[in-house]
Coordinates of C-alpha atoms in Angstrom, one line a residue:
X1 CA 0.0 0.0 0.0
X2 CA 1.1 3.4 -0.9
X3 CA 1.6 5.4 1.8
X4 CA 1.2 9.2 2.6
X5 CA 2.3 11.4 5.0
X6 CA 1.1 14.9 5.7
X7 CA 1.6 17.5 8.7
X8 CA 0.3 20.7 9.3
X9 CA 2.7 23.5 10.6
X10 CA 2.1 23.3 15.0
X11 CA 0.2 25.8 16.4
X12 CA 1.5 28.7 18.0
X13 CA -0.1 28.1 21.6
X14 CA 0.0 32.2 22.6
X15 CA -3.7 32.4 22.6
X16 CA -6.9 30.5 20.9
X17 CA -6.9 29.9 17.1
X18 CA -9.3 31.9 14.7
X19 CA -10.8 30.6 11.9
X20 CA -7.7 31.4 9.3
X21 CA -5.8 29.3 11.8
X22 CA -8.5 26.7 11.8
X23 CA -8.6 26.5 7.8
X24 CA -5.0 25.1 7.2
X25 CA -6.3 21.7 9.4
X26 CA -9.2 21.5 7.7
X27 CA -7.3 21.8 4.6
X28 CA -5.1 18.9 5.5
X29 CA -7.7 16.8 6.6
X30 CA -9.0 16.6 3.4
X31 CA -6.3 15.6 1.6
X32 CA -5.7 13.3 4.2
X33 CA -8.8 11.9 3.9
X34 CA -9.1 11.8 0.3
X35 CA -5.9 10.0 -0.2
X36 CA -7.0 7.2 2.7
X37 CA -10.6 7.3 0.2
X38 CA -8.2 6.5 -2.2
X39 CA -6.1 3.8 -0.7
X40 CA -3.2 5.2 0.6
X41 CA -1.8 4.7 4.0
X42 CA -1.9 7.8 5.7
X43 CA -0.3 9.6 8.5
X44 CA -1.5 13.0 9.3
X45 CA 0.1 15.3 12.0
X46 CA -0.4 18.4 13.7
X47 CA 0.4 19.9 17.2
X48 CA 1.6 22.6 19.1
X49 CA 4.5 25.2 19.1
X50 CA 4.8 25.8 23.0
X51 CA 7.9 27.5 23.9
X52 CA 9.4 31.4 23.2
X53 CA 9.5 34.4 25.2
X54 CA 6.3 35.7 24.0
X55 CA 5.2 32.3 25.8
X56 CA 6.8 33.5 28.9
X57 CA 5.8 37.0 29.0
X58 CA 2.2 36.0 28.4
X59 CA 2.3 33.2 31.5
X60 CA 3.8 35.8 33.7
X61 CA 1.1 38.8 32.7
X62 CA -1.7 35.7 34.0
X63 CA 0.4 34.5 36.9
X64 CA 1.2 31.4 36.1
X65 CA 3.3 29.0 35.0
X66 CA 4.9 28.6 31.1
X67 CA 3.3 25.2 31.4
X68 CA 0.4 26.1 33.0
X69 CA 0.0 28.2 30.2
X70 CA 0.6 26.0 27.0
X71 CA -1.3 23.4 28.8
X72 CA -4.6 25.6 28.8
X73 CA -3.8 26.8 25.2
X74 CA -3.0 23.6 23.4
X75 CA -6.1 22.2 25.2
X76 CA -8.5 24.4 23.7
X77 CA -6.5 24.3 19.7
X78 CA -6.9 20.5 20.3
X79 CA -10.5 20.9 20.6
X80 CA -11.4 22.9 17.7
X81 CA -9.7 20.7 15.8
X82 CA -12.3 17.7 17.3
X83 CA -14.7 20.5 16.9
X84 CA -14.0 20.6 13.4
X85 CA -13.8 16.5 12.4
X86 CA -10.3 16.6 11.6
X87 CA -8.9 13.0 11.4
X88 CA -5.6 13.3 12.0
X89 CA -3.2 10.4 13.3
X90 CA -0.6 12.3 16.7
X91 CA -1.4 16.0 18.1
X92 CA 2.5 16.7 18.8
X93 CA 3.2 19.3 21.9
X94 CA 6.9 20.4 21.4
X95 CA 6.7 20.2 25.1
X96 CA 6.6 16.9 25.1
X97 CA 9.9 15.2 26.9
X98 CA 10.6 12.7 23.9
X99 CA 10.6 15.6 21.3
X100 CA 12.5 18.0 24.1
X101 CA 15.3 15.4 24.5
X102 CA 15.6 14.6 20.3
X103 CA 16.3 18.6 20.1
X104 CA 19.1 18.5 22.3
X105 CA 20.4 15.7 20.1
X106 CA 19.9 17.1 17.0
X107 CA 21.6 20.3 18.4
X108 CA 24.6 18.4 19.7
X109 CA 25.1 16.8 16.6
X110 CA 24.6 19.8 14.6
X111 CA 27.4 21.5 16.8
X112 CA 29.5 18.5 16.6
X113 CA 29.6 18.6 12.7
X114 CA 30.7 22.4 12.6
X115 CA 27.6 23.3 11.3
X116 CA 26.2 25.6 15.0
X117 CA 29.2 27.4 16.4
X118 CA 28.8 29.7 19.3
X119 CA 29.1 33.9 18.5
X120 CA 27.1 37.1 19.7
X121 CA 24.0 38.5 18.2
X122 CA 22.9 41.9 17.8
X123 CA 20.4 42.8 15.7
X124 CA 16.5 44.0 15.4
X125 CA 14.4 41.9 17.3
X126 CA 10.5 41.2 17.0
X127 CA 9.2 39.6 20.2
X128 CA 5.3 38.4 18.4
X129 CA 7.4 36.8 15.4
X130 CA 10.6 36.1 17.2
X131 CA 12.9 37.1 14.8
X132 CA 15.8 39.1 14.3
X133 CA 16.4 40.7 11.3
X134 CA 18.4 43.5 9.7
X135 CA 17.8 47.5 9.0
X136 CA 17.6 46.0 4.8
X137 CA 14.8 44.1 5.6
X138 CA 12.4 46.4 8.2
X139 CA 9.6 48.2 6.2
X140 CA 9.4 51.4 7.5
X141 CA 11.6 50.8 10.4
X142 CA 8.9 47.9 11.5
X143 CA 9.1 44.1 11.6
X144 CA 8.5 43.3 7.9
X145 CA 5.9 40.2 9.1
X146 CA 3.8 41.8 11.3
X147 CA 4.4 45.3 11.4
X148 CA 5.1 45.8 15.3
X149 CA 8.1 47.8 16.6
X150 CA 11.5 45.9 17.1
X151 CA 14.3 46.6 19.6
X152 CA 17.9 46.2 19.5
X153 CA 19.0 43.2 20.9
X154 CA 22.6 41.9 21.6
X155 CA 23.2 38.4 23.4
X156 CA 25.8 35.1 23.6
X157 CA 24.4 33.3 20.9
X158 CA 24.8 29.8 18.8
X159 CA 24.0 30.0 15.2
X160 CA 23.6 27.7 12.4
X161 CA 25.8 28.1 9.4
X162 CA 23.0 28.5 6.9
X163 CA 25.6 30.1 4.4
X164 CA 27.4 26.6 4.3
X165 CA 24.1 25.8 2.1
X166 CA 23.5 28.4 -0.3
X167 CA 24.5 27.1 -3.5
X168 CA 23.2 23.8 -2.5
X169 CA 19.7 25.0 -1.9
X170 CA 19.3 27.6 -4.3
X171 CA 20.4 24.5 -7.0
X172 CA 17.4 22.1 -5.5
X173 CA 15.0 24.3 -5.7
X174 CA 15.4 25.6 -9.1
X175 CA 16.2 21.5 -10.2
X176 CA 12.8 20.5 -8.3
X177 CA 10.2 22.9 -9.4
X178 CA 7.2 21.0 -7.4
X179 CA 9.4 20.9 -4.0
X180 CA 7.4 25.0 -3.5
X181 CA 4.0 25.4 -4.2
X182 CA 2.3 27.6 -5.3
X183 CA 5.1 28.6 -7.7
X184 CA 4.6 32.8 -6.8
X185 CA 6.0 31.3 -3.4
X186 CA 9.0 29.7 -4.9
X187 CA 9.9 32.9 -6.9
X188 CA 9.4 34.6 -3.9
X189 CA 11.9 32.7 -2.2
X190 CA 14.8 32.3 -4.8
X191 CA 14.4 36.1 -5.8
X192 CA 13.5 37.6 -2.2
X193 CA 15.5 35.9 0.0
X194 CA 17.9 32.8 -1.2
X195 CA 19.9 34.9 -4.2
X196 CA 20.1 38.0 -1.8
X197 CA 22.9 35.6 0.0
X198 CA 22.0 33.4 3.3
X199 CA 23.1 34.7 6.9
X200 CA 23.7 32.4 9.4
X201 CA 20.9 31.5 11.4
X202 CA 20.4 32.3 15.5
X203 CA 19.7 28.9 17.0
X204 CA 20.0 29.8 20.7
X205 CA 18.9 32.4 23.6
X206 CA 20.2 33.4 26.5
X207 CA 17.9 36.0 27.5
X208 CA 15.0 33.6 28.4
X209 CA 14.6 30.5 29.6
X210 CA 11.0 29.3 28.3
X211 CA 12.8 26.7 25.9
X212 CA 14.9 23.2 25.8
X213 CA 18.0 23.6 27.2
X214 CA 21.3 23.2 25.1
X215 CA 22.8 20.2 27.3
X216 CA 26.4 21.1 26.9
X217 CA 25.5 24.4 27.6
X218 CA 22.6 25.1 29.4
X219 CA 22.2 28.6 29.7
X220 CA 21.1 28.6 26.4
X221 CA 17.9 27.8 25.5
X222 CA 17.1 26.2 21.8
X223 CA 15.7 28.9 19.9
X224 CA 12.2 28.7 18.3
X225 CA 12.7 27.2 14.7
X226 CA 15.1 24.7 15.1
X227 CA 12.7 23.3 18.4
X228 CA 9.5 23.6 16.0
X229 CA 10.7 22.6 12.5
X230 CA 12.2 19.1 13.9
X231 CA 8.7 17.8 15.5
X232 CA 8.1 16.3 11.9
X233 CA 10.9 13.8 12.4
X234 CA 11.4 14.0 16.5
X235 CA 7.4 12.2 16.6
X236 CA 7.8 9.7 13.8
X237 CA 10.6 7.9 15.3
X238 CA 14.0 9.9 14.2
X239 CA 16.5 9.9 16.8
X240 CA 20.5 10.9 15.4
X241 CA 21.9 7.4 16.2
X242 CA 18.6 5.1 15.6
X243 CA 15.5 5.8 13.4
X244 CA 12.2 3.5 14.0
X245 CA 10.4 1.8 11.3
X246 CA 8.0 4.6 11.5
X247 CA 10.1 7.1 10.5
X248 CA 11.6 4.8 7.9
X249 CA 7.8 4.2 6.0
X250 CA 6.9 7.6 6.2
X251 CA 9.7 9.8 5.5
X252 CA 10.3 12.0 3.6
X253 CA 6.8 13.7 4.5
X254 CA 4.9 13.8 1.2
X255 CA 3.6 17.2 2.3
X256 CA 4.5 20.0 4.6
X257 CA 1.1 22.2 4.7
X258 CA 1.8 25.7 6.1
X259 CA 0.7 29.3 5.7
X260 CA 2.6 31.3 3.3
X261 CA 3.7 33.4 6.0
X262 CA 6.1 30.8 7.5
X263 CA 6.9 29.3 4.0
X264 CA 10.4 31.0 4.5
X265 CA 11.4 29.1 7.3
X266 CA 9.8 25.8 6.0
X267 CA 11.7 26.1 2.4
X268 CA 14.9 27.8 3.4
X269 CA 16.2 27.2 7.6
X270 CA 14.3 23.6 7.0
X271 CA 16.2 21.8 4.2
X272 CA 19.4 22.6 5.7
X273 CA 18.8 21.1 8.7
X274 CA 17.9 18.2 6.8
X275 CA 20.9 18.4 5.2
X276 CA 22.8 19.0 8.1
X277 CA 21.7 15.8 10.4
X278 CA 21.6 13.7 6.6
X279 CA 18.4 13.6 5.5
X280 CA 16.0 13.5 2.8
X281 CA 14.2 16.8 2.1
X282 CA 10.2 16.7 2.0
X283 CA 8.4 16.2 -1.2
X284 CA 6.2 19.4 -0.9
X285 CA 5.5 22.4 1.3
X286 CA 2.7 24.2 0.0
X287 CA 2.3 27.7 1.4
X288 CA -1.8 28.5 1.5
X289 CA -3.4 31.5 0.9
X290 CA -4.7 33.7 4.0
X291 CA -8.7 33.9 5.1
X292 CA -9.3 37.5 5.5
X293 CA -12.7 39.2 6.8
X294 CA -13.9 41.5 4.9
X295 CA -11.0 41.5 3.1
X296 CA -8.8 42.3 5.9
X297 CA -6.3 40.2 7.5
X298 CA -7.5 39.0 11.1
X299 CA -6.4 40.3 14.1
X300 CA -7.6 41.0 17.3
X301 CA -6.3 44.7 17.5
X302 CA -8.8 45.4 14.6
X303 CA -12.1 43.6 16.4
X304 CA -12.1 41.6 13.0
X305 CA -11.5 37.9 14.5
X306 CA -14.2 35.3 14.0
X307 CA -13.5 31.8 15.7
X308 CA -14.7 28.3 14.6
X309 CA -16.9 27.4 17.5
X310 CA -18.9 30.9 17.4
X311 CA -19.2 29.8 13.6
X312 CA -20.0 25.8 14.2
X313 CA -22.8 27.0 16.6
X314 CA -24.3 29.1 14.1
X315 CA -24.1 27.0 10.7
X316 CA -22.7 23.3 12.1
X317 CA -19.1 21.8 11.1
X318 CA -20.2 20.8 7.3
X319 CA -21.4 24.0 6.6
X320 CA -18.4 25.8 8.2
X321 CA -15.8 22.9 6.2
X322 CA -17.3 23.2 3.1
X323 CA -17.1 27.1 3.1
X324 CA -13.5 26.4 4.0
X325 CA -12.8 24.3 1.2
X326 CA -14.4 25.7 -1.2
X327 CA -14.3 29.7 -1.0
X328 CA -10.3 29.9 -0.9
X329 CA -8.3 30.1 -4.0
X330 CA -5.5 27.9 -4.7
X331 CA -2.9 30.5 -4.5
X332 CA -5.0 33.9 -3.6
X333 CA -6.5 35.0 -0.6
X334 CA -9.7 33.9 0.8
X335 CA -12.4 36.1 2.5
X336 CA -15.3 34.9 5.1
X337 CA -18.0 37.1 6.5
X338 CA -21.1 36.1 7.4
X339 CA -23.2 37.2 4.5
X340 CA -21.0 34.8 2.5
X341 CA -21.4 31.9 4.2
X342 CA -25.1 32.1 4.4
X343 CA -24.9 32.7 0.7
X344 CA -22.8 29.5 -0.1
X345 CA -24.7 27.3 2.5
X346 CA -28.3 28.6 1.1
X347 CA -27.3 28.6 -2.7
X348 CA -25.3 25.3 -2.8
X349 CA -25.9 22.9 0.2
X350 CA -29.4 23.6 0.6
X351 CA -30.5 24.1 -2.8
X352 CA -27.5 22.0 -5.2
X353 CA -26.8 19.7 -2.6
X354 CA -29.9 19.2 -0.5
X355 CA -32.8 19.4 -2.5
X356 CA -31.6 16.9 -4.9
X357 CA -31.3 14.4 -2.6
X358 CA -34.5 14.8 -1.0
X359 CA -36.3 15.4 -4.1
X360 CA -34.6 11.8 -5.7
X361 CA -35.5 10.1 -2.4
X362 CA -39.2 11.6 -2.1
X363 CA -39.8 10.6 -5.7
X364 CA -38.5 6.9 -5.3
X365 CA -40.1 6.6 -2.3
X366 CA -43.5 8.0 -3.5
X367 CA -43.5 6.1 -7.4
X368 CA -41.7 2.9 -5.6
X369 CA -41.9 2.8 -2.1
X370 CA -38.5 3.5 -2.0
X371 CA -37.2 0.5 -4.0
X372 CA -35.7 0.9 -7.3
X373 CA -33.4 -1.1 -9.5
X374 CA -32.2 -0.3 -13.0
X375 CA -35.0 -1.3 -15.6
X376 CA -32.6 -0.2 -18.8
X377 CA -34.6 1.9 -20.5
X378 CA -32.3 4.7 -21.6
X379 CA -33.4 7.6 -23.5
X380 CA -30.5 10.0 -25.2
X381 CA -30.0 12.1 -22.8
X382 CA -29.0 9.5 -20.1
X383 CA -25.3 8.6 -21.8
X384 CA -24.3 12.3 -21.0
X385 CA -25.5 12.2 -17.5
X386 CA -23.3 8.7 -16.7
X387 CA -20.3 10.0 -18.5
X388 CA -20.4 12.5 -16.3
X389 CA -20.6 10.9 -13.3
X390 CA -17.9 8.3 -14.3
X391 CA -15.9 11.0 -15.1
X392 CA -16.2 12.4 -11.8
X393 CA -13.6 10.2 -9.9
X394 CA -10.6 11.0 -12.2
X395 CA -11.3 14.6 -12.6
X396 CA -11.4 15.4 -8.4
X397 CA -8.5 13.1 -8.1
X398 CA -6.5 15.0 -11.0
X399 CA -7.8 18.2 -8.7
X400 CA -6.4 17.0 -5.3
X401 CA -2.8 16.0 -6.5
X402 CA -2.6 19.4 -7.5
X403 CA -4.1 20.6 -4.5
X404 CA -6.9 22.4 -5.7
X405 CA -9.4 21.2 -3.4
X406 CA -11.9 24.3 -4.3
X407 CA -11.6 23.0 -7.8
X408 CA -11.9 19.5 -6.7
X409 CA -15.5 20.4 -4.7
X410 CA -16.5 22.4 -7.7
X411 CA -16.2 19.8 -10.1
X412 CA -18.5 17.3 -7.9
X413 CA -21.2 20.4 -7.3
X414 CA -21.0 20.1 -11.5
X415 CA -22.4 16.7 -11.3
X416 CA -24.7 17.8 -9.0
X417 CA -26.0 20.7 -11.1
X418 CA -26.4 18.0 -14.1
X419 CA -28.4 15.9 -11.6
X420 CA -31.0 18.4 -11.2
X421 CA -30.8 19.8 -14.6
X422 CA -31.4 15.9 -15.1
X423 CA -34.4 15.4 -13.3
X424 CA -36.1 19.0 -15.2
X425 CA -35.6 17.1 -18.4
X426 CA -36.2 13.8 -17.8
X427 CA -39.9 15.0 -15.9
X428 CA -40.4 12.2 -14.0
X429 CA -43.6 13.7 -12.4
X430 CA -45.0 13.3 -15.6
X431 CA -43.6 9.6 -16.3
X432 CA -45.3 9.0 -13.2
X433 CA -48.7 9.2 -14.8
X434 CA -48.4 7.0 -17.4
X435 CA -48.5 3.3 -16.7
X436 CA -46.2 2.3 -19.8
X437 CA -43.3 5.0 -18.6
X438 CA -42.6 3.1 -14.9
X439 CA -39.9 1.3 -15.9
X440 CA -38.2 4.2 -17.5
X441 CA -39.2 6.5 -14.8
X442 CA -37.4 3.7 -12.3
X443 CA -34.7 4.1 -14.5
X444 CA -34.6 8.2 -14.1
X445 CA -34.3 7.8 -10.2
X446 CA -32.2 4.8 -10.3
X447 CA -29.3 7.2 -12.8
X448 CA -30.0 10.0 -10.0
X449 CA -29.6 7.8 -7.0
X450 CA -25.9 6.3 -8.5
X451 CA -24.7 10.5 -9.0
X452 CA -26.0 10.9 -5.4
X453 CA -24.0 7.8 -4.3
X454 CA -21.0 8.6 -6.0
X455 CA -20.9 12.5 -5.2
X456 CA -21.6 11.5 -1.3
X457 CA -18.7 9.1 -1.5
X458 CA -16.8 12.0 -3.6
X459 CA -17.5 14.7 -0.9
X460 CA -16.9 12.0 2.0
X461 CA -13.7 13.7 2.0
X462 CA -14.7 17.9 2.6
X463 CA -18.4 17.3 4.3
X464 CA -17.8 14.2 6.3
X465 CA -20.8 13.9 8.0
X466 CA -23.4 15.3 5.7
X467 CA -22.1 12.7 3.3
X468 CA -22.7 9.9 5.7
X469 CA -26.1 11.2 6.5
X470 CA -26.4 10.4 2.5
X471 CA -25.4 7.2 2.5
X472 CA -28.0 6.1 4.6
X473 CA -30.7 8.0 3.7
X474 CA -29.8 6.1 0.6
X475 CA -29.4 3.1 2.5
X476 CA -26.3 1.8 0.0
X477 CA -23.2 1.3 1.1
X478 CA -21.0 0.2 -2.5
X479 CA -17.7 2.2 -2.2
X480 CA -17.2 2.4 -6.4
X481 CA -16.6 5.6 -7.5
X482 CA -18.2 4.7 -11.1
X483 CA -21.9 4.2 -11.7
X484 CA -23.4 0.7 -11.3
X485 CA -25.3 -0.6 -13.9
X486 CA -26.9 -4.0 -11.5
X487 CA -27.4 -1.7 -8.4
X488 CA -29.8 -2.0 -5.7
X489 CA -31.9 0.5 -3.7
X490 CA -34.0 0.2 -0.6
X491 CA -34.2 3.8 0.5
X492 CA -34.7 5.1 4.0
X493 CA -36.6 8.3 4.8
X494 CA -35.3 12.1 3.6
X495 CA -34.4 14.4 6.0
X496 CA -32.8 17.7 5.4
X497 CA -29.7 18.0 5.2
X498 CA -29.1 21.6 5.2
X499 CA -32.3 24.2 5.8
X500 CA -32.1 27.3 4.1
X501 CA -30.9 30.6 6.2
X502 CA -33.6 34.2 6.2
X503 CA -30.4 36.2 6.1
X504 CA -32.7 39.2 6.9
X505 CA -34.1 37.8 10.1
X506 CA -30.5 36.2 11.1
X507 CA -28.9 39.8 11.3
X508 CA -32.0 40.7 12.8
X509 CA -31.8 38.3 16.1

């Protein structure tokens, strides 16, 4: 069996996650899911990011504990997550004492090699990002990430020799034009950042102590990106002297999926510590887009931030997924508001989605009592309809290995738009009243009730639960993603699955 292993970048555990955090695990759990729908054996990861001074700063303004504090934090990112059906396989906490002590290996044998050497920093230092960085690279004297003021820092420091792999990296990645995606992100980082010439990289800190100790040296703490980046291997089994058969079947990771605004550290900092410890690089790192509101990038200084359990509680998980999924470009920015949601939820689950199957399964149950096989009698407009839907499985999967799940969604929701078109052509309301038309009316709803089960099984992926609910409504349980011809239905009772929203009376209450 083919296997697949994805991970999510860990969460930053300095406060709850909003929704634009909460997109890139719903993201992954799709193509998680659609690869096990497709037969692969998947590993999925995702976890927590729990140490840095802003960690420590923000335990000591509450009065309490570092721990105490990532404890509560990484607690409630674990359960939106749940909230949000995500399947995946380990949570990682880069608290955890396994990953801890694999850092301090990893260090060691990093220093060992010549490639961390001790020196002193001074530079411009953002505490929200924590990163230093140069007068060239501020934008208006302000952290180029964020936009917060930085202050001039000077400490004992070790540092990773990041120029050592210059050449080396900026040959893979122009040699391996699928290692960046989208490809605005590679260009971004050859032209922006690689070419521009490498600096050696800060790996420790001395002014805090919120952090794994260096061993040999334990004033110094392991600074944040060498501690984060490693939890890929540290929790599938890599130690330096022994790797598990774990890490053996599942690296390298088939894909790294991050925001675009940590793509730096993931495509640069990342493949040279790879390098460095003798390793293979990762297949993929995909930088997504960013979910704005309104436009506007979230934040809570600008009141702007919505969360996914205000939103579940509103619309429910499917409804909240599938806007997710299927409202955020490939390589563009994404935007959520309320209005929009209601619009997709009304206009496509209720209407596309919804009605169709409870239409289909009203009819069948009304003209059949719910039992209907395929009588064969085919009329010209019926080869379209099943090309379509036998189509359907090669075009979504030619969608996700590119990772356009949008497109992937849309081109199911295209199937269903034929389905309905379907059933306003084929009239079966008016088959229904003449005797000598059953058995081509049972045909009708037998073609629409094989596009329903291969759509559900299609979407099992993005609206997990709404596409179980399908199933057995529909009462058939065949896995093909084709269209049957010697299929059998014994149907169960429609309910809705998604009721329509009075926009008007929702901003009203």
């Amino acid at each position: 069996m083919e296997r697949f292993y994805i991970s999510t970048a860990i969460a930053y555990t300095s406060g709850k996650p909003h929704i634009g955090n909460t997109y890139e695990i719903v993201l992954a759990d799709a193509i998680a899911r659609f690869k096990r729908l497709k037969g692969y054996d998947v590993y999925f990861q995702t976890g927590t990011d729990e140490h840095g001074v802003k960690i420590e700063e923000k335990a000591k303004a509450a009065g309490i504990t570092p721990k105490e504090f990532v404890d509560d934090i990484a607690g409630q990112i674990k359960d939106i997550w749940d909230l949000m059906n995500t399947s995946y396989d380990k949570f990682v906490r880069t608290t955890d004492p396994h990953h801890e002590e694999v850092v301090q290996h990893i260090f060691k044998k990093m220093y060992d090699k010549g490639d961390i050497y001790k020196g002193e920093y001074k530079g411009l230092y953002c505490t929200p990002c924590e990163s230093f960085w140069t007068e060239s690279q501020l934008v208006d004297g302000k952290c180029p990430d964020c936009g917060r003021e930085v202050q001039e820092q000077s400490e004992e420091a070790y540092f990773f020799k990041l120029s050592n792999y210059q050449e080396k990296l900026e040959k893979y990645i122009e040699e391996n034009p699928d290692f960046i995606q989208p490809v605005a992100r590679k260009n971004e980082m050859l032209n922006n950042f690689i070419k521009l010439g490498l600096q050696d990289l800060c790996v420790s800190r001395t002014s805090f102590t919120w952090g794994i100790p260096v061993d040999f040296d334990p004033k110094h703490v392991v600074y944040v990106w060498l501690d984060a980046l490693t939890n890929y291997i540290t929790n599938i089994g890599y130690d330096v002297d022994s790797q598990t058969d774990q890490f053996k079947k599942y690296w390298p990771a088939d894909l790294h999926l991050i925001g675009k605004d940590i793509i730096r550290f993931h495509t640069i900092y990342w493949p040279c510590f790879l390098w460095s410890l003798g390793i293979e690089l990762p297949k993929k790192v995909f930088g997504h887009p960013w979910l704005l509101t309104n436009e506007d990038k979230m934040s809570k200084s600008k009141g702007n931030v919505i969360y996914a359990d205000d939103l579940v509680e509103k619309f429910g998980v499917d409804a909240v997924r599938y806007y997710l999924l299927h409202e955020i470009p490939f390589s563009s920015d994404g935007n959520i508001t309320y209005e929009l949601l209601i619009e997709r939820i009304n206009s496509d689950l209720a209407n596309i989605l919804g009605n169709l199957v409870q239409r289909t399964i009203s009819m069948a149950n009304k003209y059949f009592d719910g039992k209907v096989t395929n009588k064969g009698i085919s009329d010209s407009m019926d080869e379209d309809f099943i090309n379509s839907i036998n189509a359907l499985d090669s075009a979504v999967t030619e969608k996700m290995d590119n990772l356009q799940v949008s497109d992937a969604i849309s081109e199911i929701f295209n199937v269903l738009r034929l389905s309905n078109k379907y059933i306003d052509e084929t009239t079966p309301w008016i088959l229904a009243k003449d005797e000598d038309k059953l058995d081509r009316l049972e045909t009708v709803l037998y073609n629409l009730l094989e596009s329903i089960r291969v759509c559900a099984r299609l979407l099992s992926p993005f609206i997990t639960s709404t596409s179980q609910e399908i199933i057995k409504q529909i009462n058939n349980d065949k896995e093909d993603l084709c269209y049957l011809e010697n299929n059998e239905y014994t149907l169960g009772t429609p309910e809705i699955l998604f009721k329509r929203i009075d926009k008007d009376k929702f901003f009203q209450e």
